[in-house]
Coordinates of C-alpha atoms in Angstrom, one line a residue:
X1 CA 76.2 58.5 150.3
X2 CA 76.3 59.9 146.9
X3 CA 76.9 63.7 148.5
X4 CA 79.6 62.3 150.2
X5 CA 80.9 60.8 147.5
X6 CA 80.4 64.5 145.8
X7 CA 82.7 66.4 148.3
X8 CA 80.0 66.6 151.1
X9 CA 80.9 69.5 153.8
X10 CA 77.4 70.8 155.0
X11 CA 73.7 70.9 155.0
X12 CA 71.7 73.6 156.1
X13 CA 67.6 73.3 156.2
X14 CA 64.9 75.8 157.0
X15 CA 60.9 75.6 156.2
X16 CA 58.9 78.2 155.5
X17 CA 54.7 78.9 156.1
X18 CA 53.0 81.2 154.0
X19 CA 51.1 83.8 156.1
X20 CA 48.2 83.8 153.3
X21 CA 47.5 79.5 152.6
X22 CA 49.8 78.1 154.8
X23 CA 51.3 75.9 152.4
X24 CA 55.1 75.3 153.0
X25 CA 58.0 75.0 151.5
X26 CA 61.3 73.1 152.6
X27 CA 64.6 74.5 151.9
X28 CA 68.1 72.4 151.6
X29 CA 71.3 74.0 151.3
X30 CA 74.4 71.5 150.2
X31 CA 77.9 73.0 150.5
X32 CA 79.4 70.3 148.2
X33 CA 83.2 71.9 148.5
X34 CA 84.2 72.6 145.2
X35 CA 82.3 73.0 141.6
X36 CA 83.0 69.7 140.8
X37 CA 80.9 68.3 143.6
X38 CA 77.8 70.6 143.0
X39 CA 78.2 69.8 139.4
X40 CA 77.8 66.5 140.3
X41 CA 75.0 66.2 142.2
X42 CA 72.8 68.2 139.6
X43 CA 73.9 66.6 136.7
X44 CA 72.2 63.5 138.4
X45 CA 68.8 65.8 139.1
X46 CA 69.1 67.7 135.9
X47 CA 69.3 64.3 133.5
X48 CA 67.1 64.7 130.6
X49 CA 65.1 68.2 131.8
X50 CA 66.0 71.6 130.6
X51 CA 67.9 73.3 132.5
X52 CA 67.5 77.5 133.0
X53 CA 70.8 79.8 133.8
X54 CA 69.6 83.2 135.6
X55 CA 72.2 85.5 137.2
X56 CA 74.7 82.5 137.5
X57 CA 72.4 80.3 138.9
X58 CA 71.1 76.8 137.3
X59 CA 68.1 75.6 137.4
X60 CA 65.1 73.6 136.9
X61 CA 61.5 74.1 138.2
X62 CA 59.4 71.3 139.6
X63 CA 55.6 71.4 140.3
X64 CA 56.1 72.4 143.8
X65 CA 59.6 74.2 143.7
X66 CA 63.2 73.9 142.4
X67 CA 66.3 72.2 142.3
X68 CA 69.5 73.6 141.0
X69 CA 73.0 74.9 141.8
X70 CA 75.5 77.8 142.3
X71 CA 79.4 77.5 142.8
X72 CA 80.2 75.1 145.1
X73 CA 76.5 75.0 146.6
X74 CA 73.4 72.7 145.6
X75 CA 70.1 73.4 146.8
X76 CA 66.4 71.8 146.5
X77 CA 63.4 73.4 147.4
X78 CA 60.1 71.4 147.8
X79 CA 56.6 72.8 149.0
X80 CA 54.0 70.5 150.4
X81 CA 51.4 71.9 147.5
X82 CA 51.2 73.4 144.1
X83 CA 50.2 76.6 144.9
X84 CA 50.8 80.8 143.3
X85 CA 52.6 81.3 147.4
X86 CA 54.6 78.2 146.6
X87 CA 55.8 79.0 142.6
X88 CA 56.1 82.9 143.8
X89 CA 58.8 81.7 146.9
X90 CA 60.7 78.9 145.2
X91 CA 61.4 81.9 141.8
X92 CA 62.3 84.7 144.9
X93 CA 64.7 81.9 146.2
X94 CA 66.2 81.0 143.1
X95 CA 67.1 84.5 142.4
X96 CA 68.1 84.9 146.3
X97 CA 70.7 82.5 145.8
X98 CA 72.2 84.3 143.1
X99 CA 74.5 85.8 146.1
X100 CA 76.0 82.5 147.2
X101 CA 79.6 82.5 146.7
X102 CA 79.5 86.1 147.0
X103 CA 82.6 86.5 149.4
X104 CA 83.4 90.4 148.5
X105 CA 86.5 89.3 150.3
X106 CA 87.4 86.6 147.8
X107 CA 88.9 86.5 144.5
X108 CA 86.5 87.5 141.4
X109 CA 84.9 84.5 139.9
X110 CA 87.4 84.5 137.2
X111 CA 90.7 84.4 139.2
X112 CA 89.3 81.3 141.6
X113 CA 90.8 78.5 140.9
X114 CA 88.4 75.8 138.9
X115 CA 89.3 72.0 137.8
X116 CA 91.3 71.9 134.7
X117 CA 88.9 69.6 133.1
X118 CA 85.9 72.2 133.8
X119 CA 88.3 75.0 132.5
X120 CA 89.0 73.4 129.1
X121 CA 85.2 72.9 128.5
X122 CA 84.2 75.9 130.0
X123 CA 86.8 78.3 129.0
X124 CA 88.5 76.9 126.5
X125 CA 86.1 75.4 124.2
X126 CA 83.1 78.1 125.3
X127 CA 80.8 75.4 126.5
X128 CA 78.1 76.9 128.5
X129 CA 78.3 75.6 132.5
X130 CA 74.5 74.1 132.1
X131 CA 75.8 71.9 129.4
X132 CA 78.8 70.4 131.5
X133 CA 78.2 67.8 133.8
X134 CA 80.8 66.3 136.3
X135 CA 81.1 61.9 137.1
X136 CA 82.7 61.1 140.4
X137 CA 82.9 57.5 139.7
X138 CA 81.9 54.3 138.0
X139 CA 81.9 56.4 134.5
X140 CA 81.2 54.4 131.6
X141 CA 80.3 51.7 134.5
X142 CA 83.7 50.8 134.7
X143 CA 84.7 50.9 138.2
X144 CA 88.3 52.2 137.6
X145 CA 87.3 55.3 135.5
X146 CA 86.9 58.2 138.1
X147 CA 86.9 62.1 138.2
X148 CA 85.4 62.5 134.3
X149 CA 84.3 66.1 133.0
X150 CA 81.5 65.9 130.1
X151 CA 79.9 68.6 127.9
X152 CA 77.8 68.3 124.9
X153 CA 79.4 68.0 121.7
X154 CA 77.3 70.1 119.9
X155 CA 76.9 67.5 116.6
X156 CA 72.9 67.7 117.6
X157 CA 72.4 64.4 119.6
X158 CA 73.2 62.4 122.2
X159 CA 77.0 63.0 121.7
X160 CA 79.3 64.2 124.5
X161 CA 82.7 65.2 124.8
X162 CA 84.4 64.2 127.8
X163 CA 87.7 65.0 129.8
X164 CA 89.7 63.6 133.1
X165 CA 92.7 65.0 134.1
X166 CA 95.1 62.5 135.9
X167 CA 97.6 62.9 138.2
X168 CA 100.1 61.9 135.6
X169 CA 101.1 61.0 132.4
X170 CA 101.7 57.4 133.1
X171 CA 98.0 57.0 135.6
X172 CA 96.4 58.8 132.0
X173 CA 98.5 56.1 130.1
X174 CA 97.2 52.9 132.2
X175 CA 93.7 54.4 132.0
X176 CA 93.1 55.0 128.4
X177 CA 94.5 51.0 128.1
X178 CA 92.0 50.1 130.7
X179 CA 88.8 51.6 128.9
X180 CA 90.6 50.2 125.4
X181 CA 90.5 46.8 126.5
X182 CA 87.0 47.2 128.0
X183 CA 85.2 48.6 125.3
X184 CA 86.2 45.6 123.2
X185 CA 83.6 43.7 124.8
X186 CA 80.3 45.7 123.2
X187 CA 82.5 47.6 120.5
X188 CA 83.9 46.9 117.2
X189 CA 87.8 48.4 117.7
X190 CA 88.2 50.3 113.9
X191 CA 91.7 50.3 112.1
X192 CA 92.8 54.1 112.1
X193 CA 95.8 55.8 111.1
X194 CA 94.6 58.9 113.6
X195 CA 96.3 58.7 117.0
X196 CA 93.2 58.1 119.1
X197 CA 91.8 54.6 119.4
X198 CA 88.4 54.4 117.4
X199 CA 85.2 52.2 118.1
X200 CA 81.6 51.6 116.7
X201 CA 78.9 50.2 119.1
X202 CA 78.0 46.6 118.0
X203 CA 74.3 47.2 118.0
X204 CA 73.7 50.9 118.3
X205 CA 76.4 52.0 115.3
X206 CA 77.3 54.9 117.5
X207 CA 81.3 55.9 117.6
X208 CA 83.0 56.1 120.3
X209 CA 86.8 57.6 120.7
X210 CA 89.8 58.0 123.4
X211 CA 92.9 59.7 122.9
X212 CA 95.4 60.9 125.8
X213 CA 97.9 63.9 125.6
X214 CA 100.0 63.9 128.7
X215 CA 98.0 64.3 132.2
X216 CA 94.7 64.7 130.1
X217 CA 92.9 61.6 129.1
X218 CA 90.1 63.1 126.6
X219 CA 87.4 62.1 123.7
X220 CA 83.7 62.0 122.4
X221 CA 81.0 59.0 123.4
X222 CA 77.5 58.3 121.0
X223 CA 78.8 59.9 117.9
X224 CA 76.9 60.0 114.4
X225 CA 80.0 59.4 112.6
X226 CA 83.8 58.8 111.8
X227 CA 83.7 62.5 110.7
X228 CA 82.0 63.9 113.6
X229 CA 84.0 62.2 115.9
X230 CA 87.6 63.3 114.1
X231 CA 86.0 66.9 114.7
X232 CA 85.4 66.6 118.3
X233 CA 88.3 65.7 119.2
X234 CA 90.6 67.9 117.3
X235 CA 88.7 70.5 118.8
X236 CA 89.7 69.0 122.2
X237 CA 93.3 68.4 121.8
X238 CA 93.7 72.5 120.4
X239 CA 93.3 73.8 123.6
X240 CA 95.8 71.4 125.2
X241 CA 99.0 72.5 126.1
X242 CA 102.3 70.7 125.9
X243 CA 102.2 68.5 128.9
X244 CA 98.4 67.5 128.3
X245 CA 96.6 70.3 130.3

């Protein structure tokens, strides 16, 4: 369900037998549509591991293979055994599928067009693709927030910027008033002068802040600090044009 969720178009499997142990190793291809679905999916296997970047692929390694993604494509590949056949395959594979999304007949990677949330992170703000993640729904585990674009903040923990682009100014307006009045019930709402709305986490002290800017509803979650948190999203709202995005 949650690849459907994710943009879901197609799966394609194979399994391969070594010739030398027979160990084997089990292949699956996702084409999850767009970036924003592959994102998505990985994000979810990638929590809390390091994730490697080779040739524009990311990655992690398992004990029997690897899981990562490229464009709009997600892939896991599992062998029955840790063996030197299995780790050998699963790196040739990895740097295999360095050619996905490869159409010679399409536009270069740079002229495709990419969600406007990814693009501010990405492009505008320089944040590496392995340190962007993308939520399809229940964000913040409010049911009404979907569609959100996160990326670390860079303030050395936890902290994360985040990004969702609405359809328009007024469905950004009625969101941002939606997570205000939700976040009342663990947070401590902080009088500001600054036009974002500001709150500190009853029990954890962490800071966290919303501010909207046309079609773009944007801010930082588990900040350190007031100051910290004034940074992050000044850096946001630079790269914003007029109309929010």
């Amino acid at each position: 369900e949650k690849f459907i969720k994710q943009g879901f178009v197609e799966l394609a499997f194979l399994r391969l037998r070594s010739t030398s142990d027979s160990s084997e190793i089990a292949i699956e291809l996702f084409d999850q549509g767009d970036l924003g679905g592959s994102l998505g999916i990985f994000s979810e296997h990638a929590a809390g591991r390091a994730v490697d970047q080779r040739d524009g692929v990311s990655f992690f390694t398992t004990k029997v293979g690897a899981i990562g993604r490229k464009g709009r494509y997600f892939f896991r590949i599992a062998g029955d055994r840790q063996s030197v056949d299995v780790t050998d395959k699963s790196a040739g594979l990895v740097a295999a599928f360095a050619q996905l999304d490869r159409d010679p007949a399409a536009a270069a990677p740079d002229e495709r067009p990419v969600s406007a949330g990814f693009a501010l992170l990405n492009r505008g703000l320089g944040i590496a693709e392995a340190d962007i993640q993308f939520e399809e729904g229940n964000v913040f585990q409010y049911d009404f927030a979907q569609r959100f674009w996160f990326a670390d903040a860079g303030a050395g923990n936890d902290a994360r910027l985040f990004v969702h682009i609405a359809d328009s100014a007024t469905d950004a307006e009625d969101l941002m008033t939606a997570m205000v009045g939700e976040h009342s019930y663990e947070y401590d709402r902080l009088d500001s002068d600054a036009a974002y709305s500001l709150f500190r986490h009853r029990y954890l002290g962490s800071y966290f802040a919303v501010a909207r800017q046309g079609h773009t509803l944007y801010g930082v979650e588990k900040s350190p600090d007031p100051a910290t948190t004034a940074a992050a999203l000044e850096r946001l709202s630079r790269h914003l044009g007029d109309d929010g995005r």
